[in-house]
Coordinates of C-alpha atoms and ligand atoms in Angstrom, one line a residue:
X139 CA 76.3 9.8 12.9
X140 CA 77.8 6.7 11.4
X141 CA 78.8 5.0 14.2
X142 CA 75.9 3.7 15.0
X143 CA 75.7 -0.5 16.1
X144 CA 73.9 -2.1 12.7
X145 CA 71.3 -3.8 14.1
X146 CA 70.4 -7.9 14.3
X147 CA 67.5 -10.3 15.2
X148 CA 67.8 -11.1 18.9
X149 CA 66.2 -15.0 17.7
X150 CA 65.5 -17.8 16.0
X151 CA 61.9 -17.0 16.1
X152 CA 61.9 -13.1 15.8
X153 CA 64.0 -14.2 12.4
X154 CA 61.3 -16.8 11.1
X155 CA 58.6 -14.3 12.4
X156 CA 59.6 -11.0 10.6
X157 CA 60.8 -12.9 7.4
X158 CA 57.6 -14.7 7.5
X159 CA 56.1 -11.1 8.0
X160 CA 57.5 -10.1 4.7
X161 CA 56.4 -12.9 3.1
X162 CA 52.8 -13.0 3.7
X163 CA 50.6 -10.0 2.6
X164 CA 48.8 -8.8 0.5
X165 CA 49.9 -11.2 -1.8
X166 CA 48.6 -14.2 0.4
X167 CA 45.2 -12.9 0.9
X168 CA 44.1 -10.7 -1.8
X169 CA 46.5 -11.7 -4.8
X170 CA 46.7 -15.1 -4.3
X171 CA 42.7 -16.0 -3.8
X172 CA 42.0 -14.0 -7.0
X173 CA 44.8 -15.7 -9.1
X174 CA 43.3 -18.9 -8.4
X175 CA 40.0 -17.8 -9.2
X176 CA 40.8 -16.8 -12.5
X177 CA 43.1 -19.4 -13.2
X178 CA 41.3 -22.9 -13.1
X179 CA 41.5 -23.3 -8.7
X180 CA 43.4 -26.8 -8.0
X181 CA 45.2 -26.8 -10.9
X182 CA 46.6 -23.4 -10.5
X183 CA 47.4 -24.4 -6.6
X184 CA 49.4 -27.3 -7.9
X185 CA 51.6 -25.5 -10.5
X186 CA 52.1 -22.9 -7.6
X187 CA 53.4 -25.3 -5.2
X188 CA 55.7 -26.7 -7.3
X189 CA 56.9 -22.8 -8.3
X190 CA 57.6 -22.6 -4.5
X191 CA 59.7 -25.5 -4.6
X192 CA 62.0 -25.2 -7.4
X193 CA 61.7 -21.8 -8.2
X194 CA 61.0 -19.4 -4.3
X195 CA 62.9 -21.7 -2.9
X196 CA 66.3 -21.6 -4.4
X197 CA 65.7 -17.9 -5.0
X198 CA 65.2 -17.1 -1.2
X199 CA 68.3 -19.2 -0.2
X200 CA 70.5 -16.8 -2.9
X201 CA 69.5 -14.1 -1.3
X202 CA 69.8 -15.4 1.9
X203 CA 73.2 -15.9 0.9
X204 CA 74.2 -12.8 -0.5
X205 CA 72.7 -11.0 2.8
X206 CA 74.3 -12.7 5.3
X207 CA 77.9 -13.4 3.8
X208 CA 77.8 -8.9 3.1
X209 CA 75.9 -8.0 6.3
X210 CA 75.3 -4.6 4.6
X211 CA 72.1 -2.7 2.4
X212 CA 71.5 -4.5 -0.4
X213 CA 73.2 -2.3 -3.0
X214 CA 76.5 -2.6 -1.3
X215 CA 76.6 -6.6 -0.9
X216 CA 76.2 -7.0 -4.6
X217 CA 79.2 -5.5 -4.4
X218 CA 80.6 -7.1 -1.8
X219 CA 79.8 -10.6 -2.8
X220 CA 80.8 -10.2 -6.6
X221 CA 84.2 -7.9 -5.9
X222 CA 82.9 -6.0 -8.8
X223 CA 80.8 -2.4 -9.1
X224 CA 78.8 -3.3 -11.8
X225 CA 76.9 -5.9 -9.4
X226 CA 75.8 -3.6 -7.1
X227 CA 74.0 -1.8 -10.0
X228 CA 71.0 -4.9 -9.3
X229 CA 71.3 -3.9 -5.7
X230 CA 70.5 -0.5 -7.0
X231 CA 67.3 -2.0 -9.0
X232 CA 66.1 -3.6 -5.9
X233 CA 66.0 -0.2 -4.2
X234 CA 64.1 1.3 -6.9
X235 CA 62.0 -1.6 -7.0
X236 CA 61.8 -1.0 -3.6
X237 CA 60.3 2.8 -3.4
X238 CA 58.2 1.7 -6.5
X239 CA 55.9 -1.4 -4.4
X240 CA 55.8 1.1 -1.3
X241 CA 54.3 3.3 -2.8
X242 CA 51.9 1.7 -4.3
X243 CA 51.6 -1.5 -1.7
X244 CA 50.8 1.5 0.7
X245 CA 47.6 2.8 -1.2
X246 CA 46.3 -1.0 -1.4
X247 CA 47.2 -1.1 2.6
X248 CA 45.0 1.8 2.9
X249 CA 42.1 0.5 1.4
X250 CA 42.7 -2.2 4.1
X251 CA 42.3 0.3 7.1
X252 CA 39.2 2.0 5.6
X253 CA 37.8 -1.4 5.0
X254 CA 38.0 -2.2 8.7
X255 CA 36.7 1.1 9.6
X256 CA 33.7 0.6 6.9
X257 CA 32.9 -2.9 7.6
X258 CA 33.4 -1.9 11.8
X259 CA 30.1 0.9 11.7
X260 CA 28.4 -1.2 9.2
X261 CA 28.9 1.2 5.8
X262 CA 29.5 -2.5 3.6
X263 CA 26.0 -3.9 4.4
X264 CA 23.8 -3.5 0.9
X265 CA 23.4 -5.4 -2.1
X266 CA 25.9 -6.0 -5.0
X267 CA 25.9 -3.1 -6.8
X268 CA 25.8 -0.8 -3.6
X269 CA 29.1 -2.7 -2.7
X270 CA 30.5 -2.4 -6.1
X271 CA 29.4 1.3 -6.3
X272 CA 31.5 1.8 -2.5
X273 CA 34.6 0.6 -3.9
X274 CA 34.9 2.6 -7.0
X275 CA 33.7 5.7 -5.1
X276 CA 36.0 5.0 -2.5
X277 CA 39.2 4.2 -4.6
X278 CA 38.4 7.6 -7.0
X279 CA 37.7 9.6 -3.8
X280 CA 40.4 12.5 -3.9
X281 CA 41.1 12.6 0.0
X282 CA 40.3 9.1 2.0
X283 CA 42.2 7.0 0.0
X284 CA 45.2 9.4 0.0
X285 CA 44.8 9.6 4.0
X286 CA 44.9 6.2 4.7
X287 CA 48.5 5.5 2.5
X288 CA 49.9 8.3 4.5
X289 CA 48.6 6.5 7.5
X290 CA 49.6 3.4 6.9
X291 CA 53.2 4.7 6.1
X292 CA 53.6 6.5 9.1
X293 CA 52.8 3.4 10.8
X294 CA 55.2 1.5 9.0
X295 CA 57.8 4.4 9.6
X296 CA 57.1 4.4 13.4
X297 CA 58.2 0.8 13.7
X298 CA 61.0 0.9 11.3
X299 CA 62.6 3.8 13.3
X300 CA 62.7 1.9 16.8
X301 CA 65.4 -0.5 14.5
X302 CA 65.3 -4.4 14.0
X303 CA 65.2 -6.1 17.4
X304 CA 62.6 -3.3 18.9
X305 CA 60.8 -2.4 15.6
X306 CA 60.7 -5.1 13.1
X307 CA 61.3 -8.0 15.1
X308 CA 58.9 -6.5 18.1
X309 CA 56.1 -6.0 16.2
X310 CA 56.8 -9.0 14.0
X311 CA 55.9 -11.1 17.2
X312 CA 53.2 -9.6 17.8
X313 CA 51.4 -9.5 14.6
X314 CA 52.1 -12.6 13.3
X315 CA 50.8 -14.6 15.8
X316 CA 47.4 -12.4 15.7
X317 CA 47.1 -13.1 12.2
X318 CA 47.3 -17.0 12.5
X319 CA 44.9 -16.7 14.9
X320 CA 42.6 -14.6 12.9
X321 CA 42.9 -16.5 10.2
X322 CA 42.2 -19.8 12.0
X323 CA 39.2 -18.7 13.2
X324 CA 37.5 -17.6 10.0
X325 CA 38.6 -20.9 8.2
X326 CA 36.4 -22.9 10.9
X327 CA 33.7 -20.3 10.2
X328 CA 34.4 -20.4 6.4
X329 CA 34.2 -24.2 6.6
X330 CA 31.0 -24.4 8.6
X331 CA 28.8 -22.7 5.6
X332 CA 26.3 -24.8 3.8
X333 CA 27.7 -26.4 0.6
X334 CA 31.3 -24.9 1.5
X335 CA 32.9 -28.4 0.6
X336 CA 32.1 -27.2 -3.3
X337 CA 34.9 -24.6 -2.4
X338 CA 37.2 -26.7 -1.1
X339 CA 36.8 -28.8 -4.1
X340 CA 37.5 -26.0 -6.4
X341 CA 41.4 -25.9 -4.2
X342 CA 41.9 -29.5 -4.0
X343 CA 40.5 -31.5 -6.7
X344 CA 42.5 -30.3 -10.0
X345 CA 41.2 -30.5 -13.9
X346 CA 44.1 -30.7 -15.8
X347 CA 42.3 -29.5 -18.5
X348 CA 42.9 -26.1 -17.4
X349 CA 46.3 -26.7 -17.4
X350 CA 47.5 -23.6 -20.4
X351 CA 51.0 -21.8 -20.5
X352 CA 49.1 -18.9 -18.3
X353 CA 48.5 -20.8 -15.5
X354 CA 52.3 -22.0 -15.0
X355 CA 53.9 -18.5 -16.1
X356 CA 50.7 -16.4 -13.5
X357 CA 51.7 -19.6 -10.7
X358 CA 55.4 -18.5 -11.4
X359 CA 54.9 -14.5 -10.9
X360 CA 52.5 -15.4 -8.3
X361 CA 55.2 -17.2 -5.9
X362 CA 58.3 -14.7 -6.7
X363 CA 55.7 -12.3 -5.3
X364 CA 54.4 -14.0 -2.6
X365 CA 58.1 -15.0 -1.5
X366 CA 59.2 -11.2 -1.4
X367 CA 61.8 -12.3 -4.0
X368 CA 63.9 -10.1 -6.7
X369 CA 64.4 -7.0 -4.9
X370 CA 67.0 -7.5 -2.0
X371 CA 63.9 -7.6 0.3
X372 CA 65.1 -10.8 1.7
X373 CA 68.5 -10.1 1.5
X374 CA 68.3 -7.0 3.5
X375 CA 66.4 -8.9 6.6
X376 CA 69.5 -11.7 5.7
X377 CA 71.9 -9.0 6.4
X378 CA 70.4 -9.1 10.1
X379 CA 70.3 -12.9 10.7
X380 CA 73.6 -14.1 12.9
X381 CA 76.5 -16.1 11.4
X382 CA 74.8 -19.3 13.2
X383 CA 71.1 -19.1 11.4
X384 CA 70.5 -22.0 9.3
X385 CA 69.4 -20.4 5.9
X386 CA 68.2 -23.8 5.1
X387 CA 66.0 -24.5 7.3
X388 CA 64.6 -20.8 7.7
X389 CA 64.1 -20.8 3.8
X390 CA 61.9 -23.8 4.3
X391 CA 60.0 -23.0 7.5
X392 CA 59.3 -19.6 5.9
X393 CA 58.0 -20.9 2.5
X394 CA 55.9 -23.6 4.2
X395 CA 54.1 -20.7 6.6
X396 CA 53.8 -18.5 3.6
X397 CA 52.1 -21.2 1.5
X398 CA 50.1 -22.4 3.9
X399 CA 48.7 -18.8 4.6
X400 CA 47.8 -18.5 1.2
X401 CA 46.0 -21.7 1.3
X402 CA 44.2 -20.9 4.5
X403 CA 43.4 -17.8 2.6
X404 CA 41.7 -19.7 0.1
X405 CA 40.1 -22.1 2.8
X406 CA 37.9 -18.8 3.9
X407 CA 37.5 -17.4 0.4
X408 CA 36.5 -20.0 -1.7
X409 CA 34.3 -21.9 0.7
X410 CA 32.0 -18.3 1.6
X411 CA 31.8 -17.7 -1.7
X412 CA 30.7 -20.9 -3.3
X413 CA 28.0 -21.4 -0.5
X414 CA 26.4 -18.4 -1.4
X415 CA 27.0 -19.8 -5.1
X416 CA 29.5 -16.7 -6.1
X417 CA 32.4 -17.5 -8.5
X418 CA 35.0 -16.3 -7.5
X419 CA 36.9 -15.0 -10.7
X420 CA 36.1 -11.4 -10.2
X421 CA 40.2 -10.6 -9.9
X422 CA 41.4 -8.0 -8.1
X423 CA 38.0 -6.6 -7.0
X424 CA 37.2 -10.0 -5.0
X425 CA 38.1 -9.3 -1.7
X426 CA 36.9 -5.8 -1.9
X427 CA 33.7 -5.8 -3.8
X428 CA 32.8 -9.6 -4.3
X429 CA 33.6 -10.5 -0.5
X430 CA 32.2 -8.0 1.2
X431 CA 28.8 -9.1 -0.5
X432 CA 29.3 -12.4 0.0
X433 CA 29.7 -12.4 3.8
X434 CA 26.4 -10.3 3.7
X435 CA 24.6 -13.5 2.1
X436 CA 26.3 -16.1 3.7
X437 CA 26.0 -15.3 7.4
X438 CA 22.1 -13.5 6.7
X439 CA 20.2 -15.4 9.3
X440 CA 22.7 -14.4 11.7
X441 CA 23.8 -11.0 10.9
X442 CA 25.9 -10.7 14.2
X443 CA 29.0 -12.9 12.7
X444 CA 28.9 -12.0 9.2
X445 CA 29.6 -8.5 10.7
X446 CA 32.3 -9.9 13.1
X447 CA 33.7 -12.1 10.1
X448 CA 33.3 -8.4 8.1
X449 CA 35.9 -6.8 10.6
X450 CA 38.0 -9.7 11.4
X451 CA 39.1 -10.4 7.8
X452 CA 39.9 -7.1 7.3
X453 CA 41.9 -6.6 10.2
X454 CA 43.8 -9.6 9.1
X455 CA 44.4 -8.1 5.9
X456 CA 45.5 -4.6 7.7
X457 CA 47.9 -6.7 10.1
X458 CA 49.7 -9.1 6.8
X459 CA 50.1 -6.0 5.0
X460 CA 51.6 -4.2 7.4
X461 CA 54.4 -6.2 8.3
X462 CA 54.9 -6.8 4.9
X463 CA 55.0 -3.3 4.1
X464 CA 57.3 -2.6 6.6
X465 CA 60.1 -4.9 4.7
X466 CA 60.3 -2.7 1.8
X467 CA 60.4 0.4 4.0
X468 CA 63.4 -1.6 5.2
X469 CA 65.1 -2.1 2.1
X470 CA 65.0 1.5 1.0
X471 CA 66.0 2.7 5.2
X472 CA 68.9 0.4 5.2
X473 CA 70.5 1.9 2.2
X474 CA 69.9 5.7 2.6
X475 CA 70.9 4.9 6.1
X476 CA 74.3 3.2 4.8
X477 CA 75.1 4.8 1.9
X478 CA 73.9 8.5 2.5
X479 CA 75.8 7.8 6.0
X480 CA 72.9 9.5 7.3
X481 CA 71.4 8.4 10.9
X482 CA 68.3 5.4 11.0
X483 CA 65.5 7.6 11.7
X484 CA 66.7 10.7 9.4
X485 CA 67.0 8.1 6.6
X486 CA 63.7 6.1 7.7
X487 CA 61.8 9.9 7.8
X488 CA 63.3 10.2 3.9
X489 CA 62.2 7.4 3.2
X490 CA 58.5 7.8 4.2
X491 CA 58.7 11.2 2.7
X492 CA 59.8 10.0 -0.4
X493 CA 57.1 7.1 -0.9
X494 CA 54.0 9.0 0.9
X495 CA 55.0 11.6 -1.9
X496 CA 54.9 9.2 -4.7
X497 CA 52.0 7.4 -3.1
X498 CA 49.3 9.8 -2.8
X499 CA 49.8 10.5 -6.5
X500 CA 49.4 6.4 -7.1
X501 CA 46.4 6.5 -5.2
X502 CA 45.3 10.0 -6.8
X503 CA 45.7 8.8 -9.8
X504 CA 43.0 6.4 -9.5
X505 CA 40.4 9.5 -9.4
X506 CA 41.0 9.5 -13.4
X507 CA 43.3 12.1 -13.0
X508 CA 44.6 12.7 -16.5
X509 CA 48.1 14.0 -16.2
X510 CA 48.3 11.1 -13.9
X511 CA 47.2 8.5 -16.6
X512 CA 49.8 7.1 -19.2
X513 CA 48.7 5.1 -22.6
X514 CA 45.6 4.6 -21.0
X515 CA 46.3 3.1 -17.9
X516 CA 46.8 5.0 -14.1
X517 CA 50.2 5.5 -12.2
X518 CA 49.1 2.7 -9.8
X519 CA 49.1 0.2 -13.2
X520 CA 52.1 1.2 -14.2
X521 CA 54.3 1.0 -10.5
X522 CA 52.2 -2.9 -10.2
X523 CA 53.0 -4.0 -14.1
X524 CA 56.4 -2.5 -14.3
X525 CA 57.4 -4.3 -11.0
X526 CA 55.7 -7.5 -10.2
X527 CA 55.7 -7.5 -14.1
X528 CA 59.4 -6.3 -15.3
X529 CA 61.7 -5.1 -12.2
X530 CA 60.9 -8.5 -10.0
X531 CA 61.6 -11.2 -12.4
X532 CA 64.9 -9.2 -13.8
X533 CA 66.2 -9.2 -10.1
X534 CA 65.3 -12.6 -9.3
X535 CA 67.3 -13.7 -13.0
X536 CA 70.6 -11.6 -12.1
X537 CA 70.5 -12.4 -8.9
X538 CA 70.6 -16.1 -10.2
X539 CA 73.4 -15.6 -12.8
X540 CA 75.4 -14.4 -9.9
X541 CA 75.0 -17.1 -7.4
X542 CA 75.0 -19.8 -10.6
X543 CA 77.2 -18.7 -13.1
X544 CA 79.3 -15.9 -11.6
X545 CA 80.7 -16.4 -8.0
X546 CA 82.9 -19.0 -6.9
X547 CA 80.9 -22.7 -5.9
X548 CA 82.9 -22.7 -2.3
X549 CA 82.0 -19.6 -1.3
X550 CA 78.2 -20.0 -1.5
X551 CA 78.7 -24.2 -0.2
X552 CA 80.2 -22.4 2.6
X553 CA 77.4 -20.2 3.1
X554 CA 74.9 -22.6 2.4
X555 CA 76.5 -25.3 5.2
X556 CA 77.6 -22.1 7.8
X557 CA 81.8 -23.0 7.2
X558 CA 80.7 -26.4 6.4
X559 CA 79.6 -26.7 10.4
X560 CA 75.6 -27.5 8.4
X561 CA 75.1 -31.0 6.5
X562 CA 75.1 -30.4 3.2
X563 CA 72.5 -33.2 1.9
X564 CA 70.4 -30.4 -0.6
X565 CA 73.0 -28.6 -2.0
X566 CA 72.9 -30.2 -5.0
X567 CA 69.6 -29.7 -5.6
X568 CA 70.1 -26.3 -4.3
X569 CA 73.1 -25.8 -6.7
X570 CA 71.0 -27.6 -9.6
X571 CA 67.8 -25.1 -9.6
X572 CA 69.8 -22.0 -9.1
X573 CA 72.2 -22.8 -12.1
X574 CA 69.5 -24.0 -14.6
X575 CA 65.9 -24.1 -13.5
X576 CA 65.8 -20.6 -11.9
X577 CA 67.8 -18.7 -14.8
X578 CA 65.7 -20.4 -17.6
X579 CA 61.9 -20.6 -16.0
X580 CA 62.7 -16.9 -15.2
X581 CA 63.6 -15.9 -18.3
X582 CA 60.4 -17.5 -19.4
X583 CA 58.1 -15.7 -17.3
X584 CA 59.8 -12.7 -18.1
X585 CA 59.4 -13.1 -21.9
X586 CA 55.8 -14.1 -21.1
X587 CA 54.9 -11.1 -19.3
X588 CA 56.5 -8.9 -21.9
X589 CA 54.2 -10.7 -24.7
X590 CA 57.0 -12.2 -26.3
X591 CA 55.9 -15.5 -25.8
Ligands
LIG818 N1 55.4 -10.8 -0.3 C1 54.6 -9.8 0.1 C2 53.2 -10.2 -0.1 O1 52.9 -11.4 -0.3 C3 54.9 -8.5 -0.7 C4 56.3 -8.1 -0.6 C5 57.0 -7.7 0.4 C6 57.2 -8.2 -1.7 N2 58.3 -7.6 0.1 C7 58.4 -7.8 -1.3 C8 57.0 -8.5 -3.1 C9 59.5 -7.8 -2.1 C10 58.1 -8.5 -3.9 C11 59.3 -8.2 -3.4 O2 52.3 -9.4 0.0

């Protein structure tokens, strides 16, 4: 059962395509509109561009490294790259980390689908407190919500079983290019609202008297998030790219889509919302109880494409969190499949056992459950605090020391530069963020998220 060929990308594009897949989510739609919301708009956009930079960046290219040079589960090429045993223990952490966000990125990928299906036979049209009241029926509901994360796991499972060039990198090229095209459309129709320039002032024009340590240490979470960093996510799809990929350039070309699918995100959010004069610092209810109002009042003289908007955006959603859920299936596949030497689809049906089983009790415990509710706050708090919160930022930091501090300069300049065959212009900037910026701004928001600072 071991023998069978690991699978590769076939291209260039399927790579850029099904790492860009990973990348944008339900971070890019749903976490980043909010963040900015309640953290000051521009300013907030600013500091989180300038996280991507020096901080996602230099953090995707280590674990571009680490991928490629082990061409193994990410577990194992800790080891491989370090020599040592004791390194694969953060490979280990990135597979727990792993389980942990499918789980629980499965029952927000859920609401997704029912929000398509809602919004598609017209259940979302009503005023503000009928939309509120859906959601927290919905979300407490002891049998929808828990259908749809099994659903939207068996999905995920179907296409992770067909492998990476006929699963991942398949459906990656057909998704992603649905999604820019969704999300193309609604910006024009975002942009077209009365008074929606007030919304693209709130993402362009900062006030730097917003600026506070919360905004730079949420900005920094934000993009370690948003870049699928700290949990061997990236390294695992590395593990797949050929010995000729340019990790430079695919680093940057996936960073720059990923951004700018945030800030298309924004471009439909914020510029509905402030024409119908809605602020948009509702957090993590925005796009499911705040939007669905808001495209209700915006397009009210013409019904017809605020319901069309409706569906679209939440088909959108469905798609990006989709192909990003299937990366962390991925993670968790590739490493039962390696290291339990167990065949792709045995170890992919675990796998989807495993986290539909942890799952429905993350989604059942938002029915206020109480042997489901610890200090106060559900199962589905917990798995999203302990990991964006704890289990991210400690990957990303090790994963820093390692390239930084730990293995040998010419092994990762050869890596970097493909045997040197790759100009070499950035490295030093490359070498400069990984062995002081990265280590110390994570540490900060690491500290900062704990309450220590
Ligand atoms: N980046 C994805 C998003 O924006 C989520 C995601 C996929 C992720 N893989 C990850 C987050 C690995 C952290 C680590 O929705």
């Amino acid at each position: 059962m071991t023998h069978e060929k690991r699978g590769s990308f076939g291209s260039r594009l399927g790579i850029i395509l099904a790492t860009a897949g990973s990348a944008v989510g339900l971070g890019n739609i749903w976490r980043f509109p909010y963040m900015t919301g309640q953290n000051g708009g521009a300013i907030f956009i600013l500091v989180y561009l300038l996280c991507v930079l020096f901080l996602g960046l230099p953090c995707m290219l280590n674990e571009f490294i680490i991928g490629r040079h082990a061409q193994t589960n990410t577990a194992r090429a800790y080891g491989i790259i370090s020599g040592r045993k004791a390194w694969k223990l953060v490979g280990y952490l990135g597979v727990l980390t792993g389980f942990m966000i499918a789980s629980y990125y499965a029952v927000v990928s859920g609401w997704c689908l029912q929000y398509i299906v809602a919004s598609g036979i017209g259940e979302l049209k009503g005023d503000s407190a009928y939309v509120q009241q859906y959601f927290t029926s919905f979300i407490s509901h002891p049998i929808k919500p828990v259908f749809w994360t099994v659903f939207i796991l068996f999905l995920s499972h179907l296409i992770i079983m067909r492998g990476i060039q006929n699963g991942v990198e398949k459906a990656s090229k057909l998704m992603m290019p649905t999604l820019f095209i969704l999300l193309v459309i609604l910006v024009v129709v975002a942009c077209l609202l009365p008074n929606a320039w007030r919304g693209i002032a709130f993402m362009f024009h900062p006030d730097f008297s917003k600026l506070s340590g919360d905004v730079l240490l949420s900005a920094m979470g934000q993009a370690f998030y948003s870049l699928s960093i700290g949990m061997g996510c990236l390294c695992t799809y590395a593990s797949y790219f050929s010995k000729q990929t340019n990790l430079v350039k695919s680093a940057v070309q996936v960073s720059v889509i990923d951004t700018f699918v945030a800030i298309l995100a924004g471009l439909i959010i914020f510029p509905t919302a402030f024409s119908v004069g809605v602020n948009p610092d509702s957090g993590p209810s925005l796009i499911f109880i705040t939007l669905p109002n808001v495209f209700n009042e915006a397009f009210r003289q013409v019904p017809i494409v605020g319901y069309l908007v409706g569906v679209a955006f939440y088909v959108l959603l469905s798609v990006a969190a989709l192909t990003s859920l299937i990366s962390i299936h991925e993670v968790s596949t590739a490493f039962v499949h390696e290291e339990f030497k167990i065949n792709r689809k045995t170890a992919s049906r675990w796998v989807t056992l495993i986290c539909a089983f942890i799952g429905v009790f993350c989604s059942l415990s938002m029915t206020g459950w109480e042997s489901l509710q610890i200090g106060g706050k559900s199962l589905f708090d917990w798995f999203d605090f302990i990991t964006s919160n704890i289990l991210l930022p400690t990957g990303g930091l090790l994963t820093s020391v390692l390239v930084g501090w730990v293995l040998p300069k010419t092994l990762i300049r050869s890596e970097y530069t493909n045997n040197g065959t790759l100009r070499a212009t950035s490295f030093a900037w490359y070498w400069a963020c990984v062995k002081f910026v990265c280590p110390v701004c994570i540490a900060l928001i690491f500290l900062h998220q704990l309450g220590i600072l």
